[in-house]
PDB file of C-alpha atoms in Angstrom:
ATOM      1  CA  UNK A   1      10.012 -51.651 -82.309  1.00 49.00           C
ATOM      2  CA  UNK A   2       7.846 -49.317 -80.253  1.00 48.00           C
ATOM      3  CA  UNK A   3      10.055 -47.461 -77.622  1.00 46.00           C
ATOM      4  CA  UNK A   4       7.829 -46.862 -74.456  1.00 48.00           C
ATOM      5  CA  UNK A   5       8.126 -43.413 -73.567  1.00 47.00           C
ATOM      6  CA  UNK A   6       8.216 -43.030 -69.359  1.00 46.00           C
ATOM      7  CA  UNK A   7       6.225 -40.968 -67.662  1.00 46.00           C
ATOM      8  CA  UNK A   8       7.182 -37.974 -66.600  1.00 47.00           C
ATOM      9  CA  UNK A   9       7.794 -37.882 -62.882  1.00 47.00           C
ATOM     10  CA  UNK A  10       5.158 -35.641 -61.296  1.00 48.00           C
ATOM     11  CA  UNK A  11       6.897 -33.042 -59.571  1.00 48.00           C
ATOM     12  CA  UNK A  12       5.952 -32.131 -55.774  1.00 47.00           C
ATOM     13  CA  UNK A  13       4.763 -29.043 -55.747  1.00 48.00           C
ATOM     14  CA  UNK A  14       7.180 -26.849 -53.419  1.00 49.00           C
ATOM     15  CA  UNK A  15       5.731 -23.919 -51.908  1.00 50.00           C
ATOM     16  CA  UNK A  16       6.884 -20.539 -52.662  1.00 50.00           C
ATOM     17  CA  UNK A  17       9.353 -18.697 -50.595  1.00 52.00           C
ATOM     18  CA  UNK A  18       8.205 -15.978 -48.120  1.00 51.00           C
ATOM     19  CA  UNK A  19       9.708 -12.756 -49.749  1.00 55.00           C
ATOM     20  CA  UNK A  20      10.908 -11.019 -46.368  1.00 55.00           C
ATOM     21  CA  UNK A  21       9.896 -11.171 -42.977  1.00 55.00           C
ATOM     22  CA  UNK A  22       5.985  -9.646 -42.632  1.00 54.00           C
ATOM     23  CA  UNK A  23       5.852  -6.707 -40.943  1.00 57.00           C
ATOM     24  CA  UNK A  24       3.308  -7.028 -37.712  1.00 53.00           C
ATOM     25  CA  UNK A  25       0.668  -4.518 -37.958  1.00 54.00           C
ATOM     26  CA  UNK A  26       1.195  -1.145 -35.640  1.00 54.00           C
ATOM     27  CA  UNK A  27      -0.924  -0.990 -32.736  1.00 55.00           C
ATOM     28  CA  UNK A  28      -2.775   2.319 -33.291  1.00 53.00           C
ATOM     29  CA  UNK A  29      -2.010   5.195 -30.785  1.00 57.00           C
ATOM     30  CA  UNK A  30      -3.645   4.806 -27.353  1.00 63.00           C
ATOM     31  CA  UNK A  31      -5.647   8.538 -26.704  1.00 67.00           C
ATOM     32  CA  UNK A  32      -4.619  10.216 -24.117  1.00 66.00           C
ATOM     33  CA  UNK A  33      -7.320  11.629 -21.503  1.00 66.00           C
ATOM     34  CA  UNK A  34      -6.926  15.370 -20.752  1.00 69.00           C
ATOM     35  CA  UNK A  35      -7.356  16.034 -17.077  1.00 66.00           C
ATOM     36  CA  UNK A  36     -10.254  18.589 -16.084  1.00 67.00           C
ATOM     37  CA  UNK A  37      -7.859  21.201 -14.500  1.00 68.00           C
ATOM     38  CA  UNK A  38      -8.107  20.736 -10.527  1.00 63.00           C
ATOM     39  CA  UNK A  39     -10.588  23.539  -9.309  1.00 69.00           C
ATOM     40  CA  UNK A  40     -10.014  22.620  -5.674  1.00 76.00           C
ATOM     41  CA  UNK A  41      -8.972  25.576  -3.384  1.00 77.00           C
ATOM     42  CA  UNK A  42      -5.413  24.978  -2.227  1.00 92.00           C
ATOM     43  CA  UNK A  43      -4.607  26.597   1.223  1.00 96.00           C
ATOM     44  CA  UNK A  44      -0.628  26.937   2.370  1.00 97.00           C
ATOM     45  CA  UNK A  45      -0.346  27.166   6.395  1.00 97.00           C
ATOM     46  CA  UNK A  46       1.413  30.223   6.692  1.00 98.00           C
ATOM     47  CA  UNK A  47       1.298  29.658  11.144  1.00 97.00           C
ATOM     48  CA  UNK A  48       0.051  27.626  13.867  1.00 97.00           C
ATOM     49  CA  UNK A  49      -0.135  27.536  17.621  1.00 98.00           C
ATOM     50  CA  UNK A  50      -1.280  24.846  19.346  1.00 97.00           C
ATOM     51  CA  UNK A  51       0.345  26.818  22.562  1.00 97.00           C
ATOM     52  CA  UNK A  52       3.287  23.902  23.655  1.00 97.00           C
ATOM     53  CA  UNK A  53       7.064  24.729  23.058  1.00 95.00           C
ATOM     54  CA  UNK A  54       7.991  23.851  19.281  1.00 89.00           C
ATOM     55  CA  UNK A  55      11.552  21.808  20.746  1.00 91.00           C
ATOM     56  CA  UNK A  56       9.188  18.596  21.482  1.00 87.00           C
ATOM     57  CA  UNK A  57       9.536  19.377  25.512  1.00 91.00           C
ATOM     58  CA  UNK A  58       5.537  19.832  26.173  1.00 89.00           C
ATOM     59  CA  UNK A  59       6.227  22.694  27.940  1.00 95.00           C
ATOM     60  CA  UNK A  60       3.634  25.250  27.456  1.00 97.00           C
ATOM     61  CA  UNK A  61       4.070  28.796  25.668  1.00 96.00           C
ATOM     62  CA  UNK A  62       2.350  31.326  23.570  1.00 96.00           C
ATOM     63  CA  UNK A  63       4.901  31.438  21.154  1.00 96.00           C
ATOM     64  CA  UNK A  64       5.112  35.027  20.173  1.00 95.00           C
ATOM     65  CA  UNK A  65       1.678  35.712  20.469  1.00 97.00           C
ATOM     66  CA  UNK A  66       1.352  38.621  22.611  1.00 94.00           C
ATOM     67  CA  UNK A  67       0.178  37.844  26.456  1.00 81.00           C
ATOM     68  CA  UNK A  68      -2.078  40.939  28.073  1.00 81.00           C
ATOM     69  CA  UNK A  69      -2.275  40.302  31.197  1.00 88.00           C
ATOM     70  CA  UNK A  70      -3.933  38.362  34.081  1.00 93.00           C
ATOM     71  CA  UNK A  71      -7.287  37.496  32.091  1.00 96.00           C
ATOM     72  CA  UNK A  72      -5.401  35.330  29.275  1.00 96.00           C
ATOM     73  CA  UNK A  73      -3.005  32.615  30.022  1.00 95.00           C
ATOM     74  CA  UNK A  74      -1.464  29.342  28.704  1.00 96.00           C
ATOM     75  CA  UNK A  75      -2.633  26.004  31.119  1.00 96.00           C
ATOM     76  CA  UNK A  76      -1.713  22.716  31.207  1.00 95.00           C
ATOM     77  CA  UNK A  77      -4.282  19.524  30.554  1.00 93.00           C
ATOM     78  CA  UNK A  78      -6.094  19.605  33.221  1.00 85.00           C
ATOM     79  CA  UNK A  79      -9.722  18.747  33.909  1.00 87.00           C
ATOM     80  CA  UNK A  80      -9.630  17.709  29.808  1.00 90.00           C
ATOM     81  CA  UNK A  81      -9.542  21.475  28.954  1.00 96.00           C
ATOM     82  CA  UNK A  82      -7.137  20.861  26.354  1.00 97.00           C
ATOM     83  CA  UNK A  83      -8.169  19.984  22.724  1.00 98.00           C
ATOM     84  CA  UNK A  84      -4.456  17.962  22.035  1.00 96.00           C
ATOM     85  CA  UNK A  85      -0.851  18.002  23.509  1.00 95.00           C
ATOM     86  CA  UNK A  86      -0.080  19.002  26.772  1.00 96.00           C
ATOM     87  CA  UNK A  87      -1.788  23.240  26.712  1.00 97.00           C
ATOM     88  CA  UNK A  88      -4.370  25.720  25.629  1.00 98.00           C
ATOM     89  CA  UNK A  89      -4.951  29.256  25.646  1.00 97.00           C
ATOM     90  CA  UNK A  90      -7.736  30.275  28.547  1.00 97.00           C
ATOM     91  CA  UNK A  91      -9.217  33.305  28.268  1.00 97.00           C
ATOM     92  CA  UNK A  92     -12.131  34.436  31.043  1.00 97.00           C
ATOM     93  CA  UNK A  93     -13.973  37.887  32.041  1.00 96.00           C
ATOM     94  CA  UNK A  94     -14.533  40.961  29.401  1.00 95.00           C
ATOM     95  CA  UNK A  95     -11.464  43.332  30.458  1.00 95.00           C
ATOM     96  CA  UNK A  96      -8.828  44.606  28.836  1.00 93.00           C
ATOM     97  CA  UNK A  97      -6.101  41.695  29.420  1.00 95.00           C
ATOM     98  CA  UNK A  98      -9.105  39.151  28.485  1.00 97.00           C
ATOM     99  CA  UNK A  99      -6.906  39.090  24.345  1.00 97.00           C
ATOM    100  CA  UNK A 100      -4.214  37.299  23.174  1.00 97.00           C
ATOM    101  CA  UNK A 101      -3.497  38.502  19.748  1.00 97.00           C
ATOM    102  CA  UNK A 102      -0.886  36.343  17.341  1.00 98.00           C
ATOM    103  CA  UNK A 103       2.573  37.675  15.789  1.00 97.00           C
ATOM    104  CA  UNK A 104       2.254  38.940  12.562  1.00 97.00           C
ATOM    105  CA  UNK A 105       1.484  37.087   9.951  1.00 98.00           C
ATOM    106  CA  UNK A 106       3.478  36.683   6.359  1.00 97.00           C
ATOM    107  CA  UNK A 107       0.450  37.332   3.633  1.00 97.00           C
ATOM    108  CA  UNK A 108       2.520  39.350   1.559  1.00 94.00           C
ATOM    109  CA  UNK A 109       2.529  36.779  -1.159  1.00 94.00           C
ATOM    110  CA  UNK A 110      -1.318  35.985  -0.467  1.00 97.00           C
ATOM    111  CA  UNK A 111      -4.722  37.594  -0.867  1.00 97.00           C
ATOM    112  CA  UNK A 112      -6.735  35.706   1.163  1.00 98.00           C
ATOM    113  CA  UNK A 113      -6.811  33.900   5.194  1.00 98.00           C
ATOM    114  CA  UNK A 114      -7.993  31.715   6.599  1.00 98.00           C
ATOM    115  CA  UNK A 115      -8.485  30.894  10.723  1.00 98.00           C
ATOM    116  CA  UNK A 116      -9.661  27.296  12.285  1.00 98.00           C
ATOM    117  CA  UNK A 117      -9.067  26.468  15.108  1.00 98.00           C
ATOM    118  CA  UNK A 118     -10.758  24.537  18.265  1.00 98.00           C
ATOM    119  CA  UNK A 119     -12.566  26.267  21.087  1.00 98.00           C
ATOM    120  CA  UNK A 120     -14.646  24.939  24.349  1.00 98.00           C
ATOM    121  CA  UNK A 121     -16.667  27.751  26.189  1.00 98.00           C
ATOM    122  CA  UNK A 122     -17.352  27.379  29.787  1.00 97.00           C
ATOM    123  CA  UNK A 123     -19.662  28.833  31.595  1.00 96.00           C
ATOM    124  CA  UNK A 124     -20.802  31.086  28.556  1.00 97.00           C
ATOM    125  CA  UNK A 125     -24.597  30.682  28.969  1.00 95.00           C
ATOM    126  CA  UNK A 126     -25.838  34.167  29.497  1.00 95.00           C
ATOM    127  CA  UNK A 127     -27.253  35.858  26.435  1.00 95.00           C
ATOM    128  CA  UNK A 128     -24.773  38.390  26.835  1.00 95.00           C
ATOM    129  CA  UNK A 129     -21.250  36.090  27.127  1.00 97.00           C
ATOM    130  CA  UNK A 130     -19.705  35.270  23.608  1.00 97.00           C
ATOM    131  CA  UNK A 131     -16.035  35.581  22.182  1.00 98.00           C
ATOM    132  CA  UNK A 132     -14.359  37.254  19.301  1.00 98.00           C
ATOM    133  CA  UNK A 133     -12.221  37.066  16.515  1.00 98.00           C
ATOM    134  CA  UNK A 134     -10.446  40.447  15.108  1.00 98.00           C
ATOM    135  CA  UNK A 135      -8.227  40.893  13.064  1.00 98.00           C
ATOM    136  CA  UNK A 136      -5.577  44.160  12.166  1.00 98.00           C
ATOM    137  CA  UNK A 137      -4.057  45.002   8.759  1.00 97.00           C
ATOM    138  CA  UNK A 138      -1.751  47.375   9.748  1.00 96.00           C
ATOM    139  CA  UNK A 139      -0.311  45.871  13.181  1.00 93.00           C
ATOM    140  CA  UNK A 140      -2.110  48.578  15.360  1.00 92.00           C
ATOM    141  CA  UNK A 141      -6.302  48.793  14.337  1.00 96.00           C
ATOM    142  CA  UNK A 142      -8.041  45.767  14.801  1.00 97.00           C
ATOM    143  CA  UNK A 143     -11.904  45.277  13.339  1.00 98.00           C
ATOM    144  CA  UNK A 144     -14.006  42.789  14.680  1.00 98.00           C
ATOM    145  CA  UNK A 145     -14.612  39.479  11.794  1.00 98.00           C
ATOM    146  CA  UNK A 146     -16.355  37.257  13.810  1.00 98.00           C
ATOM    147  CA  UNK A 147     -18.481  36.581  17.137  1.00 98.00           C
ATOM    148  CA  UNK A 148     -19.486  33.240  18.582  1.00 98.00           C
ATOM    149  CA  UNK A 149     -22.280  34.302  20.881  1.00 97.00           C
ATOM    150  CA  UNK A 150     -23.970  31.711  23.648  1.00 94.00           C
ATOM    151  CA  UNK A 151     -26.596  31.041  21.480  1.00 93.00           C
ATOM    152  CA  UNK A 152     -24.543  29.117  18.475  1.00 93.00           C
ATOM    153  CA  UNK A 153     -21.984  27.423  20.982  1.00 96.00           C
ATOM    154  CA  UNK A 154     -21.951  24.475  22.972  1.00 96.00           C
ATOM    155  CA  UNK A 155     -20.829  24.812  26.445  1.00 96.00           C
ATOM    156  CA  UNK A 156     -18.209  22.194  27.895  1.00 96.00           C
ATOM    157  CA  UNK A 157     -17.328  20.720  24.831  1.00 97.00           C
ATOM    158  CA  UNK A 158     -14.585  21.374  21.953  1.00 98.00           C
ATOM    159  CA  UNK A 159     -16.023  22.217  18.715  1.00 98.00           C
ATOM    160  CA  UNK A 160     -13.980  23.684  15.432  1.00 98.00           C
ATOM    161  CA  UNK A 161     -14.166  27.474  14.224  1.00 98.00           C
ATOM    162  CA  UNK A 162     -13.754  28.336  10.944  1.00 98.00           C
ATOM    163  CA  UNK A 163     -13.611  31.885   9.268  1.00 98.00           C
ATOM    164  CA  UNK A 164     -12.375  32.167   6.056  1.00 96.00           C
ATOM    165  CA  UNK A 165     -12.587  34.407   3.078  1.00 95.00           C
ATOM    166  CA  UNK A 166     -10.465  37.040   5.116  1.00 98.00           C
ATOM    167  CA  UNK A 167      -9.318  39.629   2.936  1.00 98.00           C
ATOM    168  CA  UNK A 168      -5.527  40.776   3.244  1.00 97.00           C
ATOM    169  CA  UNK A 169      -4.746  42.049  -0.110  1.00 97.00           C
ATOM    170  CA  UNK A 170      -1.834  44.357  -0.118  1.00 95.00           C
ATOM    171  CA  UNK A 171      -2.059  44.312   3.724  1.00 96.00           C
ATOM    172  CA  UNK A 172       0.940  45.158   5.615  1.00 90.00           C
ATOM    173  CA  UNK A 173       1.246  43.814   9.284  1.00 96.00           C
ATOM    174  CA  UNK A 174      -1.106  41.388   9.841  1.00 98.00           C
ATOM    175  CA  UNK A 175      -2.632  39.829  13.337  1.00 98.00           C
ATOM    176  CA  UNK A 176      -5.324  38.171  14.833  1.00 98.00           C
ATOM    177  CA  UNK A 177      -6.653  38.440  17.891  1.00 98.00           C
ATOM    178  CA  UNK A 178      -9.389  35.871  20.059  1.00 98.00           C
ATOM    179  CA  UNK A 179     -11.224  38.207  23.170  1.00 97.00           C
ATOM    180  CA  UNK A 180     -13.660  36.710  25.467  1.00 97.00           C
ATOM    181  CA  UNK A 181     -16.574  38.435  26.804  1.00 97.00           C
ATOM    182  CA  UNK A 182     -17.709  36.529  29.822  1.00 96.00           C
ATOM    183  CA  UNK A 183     -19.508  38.230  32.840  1.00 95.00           C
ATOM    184  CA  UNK A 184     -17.022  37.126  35.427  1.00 95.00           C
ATOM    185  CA  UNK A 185     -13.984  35.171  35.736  1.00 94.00           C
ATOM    186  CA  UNK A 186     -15.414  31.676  35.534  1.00 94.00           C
ATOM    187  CA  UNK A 187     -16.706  32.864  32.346  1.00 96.00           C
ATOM    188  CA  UNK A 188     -14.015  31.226  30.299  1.00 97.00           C
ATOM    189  CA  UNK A 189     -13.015  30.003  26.448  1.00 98.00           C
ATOM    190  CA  UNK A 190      -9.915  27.323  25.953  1.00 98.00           C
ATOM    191  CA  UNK A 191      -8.850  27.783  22.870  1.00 98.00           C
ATOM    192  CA  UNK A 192      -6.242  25.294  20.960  1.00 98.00           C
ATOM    193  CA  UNK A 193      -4.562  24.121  17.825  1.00 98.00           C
ATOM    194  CA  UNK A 194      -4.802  27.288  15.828  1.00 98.00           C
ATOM    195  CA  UNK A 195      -4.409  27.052  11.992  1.00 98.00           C
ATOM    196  CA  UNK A 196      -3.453  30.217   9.680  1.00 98.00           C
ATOM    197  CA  UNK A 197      -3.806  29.457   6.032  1.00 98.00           C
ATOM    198  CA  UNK A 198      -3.459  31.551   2.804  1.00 98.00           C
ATOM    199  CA  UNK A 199      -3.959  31.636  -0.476  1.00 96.00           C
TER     200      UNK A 199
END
């Protein structure tokens, strides 16, 4: 007799293992930007008088700065003659008190100063009023570094000075000093919130 042969079973196909875990790709390296170096100038405030007691009190003073005589003095706010706070520095006529010249200054790690402060002439209309900036190297001569004559100032009004650019390399006892040059005394110059920077 014939002996039927069976079919063999089909096998299901089984798929083959994963060999290992698959590694996820690396995320390439992000570039880092390189900063353009900063080329800003970068003044330190070496002072500053803004003529008021530094406990907080609002009392006025010229803290340290050196007071002349009768033609300079520290006032109180009054009549809006003060740029901020409570006092200013008034200076009036063209004598010899008309200065008030700072403390000295500590540049010795610096080459270069800087001045701004706030100023509002009054009465300086004539061609010949104007006020000056000087400034000494060696705590005794002072040379003249800038003058704000009638013609470039505004009369009643605060506006900003600036001078900068002030050389003090390798100088020794430094000071400035504001003098007004008015033709009498109602020929004044408030003067307020004064900044000394270095670098």
């Amino acid at each position: 007799p014939t002996v039927a042969h069976s079919a063999s079973p089909t096998g299901t196909s089984t798929a083959s293992p994963t060999k290992g875990p698959t590694n996820s790709p690396t995320d390439s390296p992000t570039d880092v930007p390189t900063l353009a170096p900063n080329t800003e100038t970068v003044w330190e405030t070496i002072g500053f008088n803004g003529f008021e007691k530094e406990d907080g009190s609002g009392e006025c003073d010229l803290n340290d700065w050196v007071d002349p005589g009768a033609d300079a003095k520290v006032i109180e706010n009054r009549w809006n003659n003060v740029h901020s706070g409570n006092c200013a520095l008034r200076l009036q006529d063209d004598s010899r008190t008309s200065t008030a010249t700072s403390e000295t200054l500590p540049v010795a790690n610096f080459d270069t100063l800087k001045v701004t402060f706030w100023y509002k002439p009054r009465r300086m209309t004539a061609s010949s009023e104007e006020f000056h900036l000087y400034i000494s190297k060696d705590g005794g001569n002072f040379a003249l570094e800038h003058t704000w004559s009638s013609a470039e100032i505004t009369d009643g009004i605060y506006q900003q000075g600036i001078v900068d650019n002030i050389d003090v390399t390798n100088a020794s006892d430094v000071r400035i000093r504001f003098m007004c040059n008015g033709d009498s005394n109602q020929d004044r110059v408030f003067i307020d919130d004064v900044a000394m920077e270095a670098m």
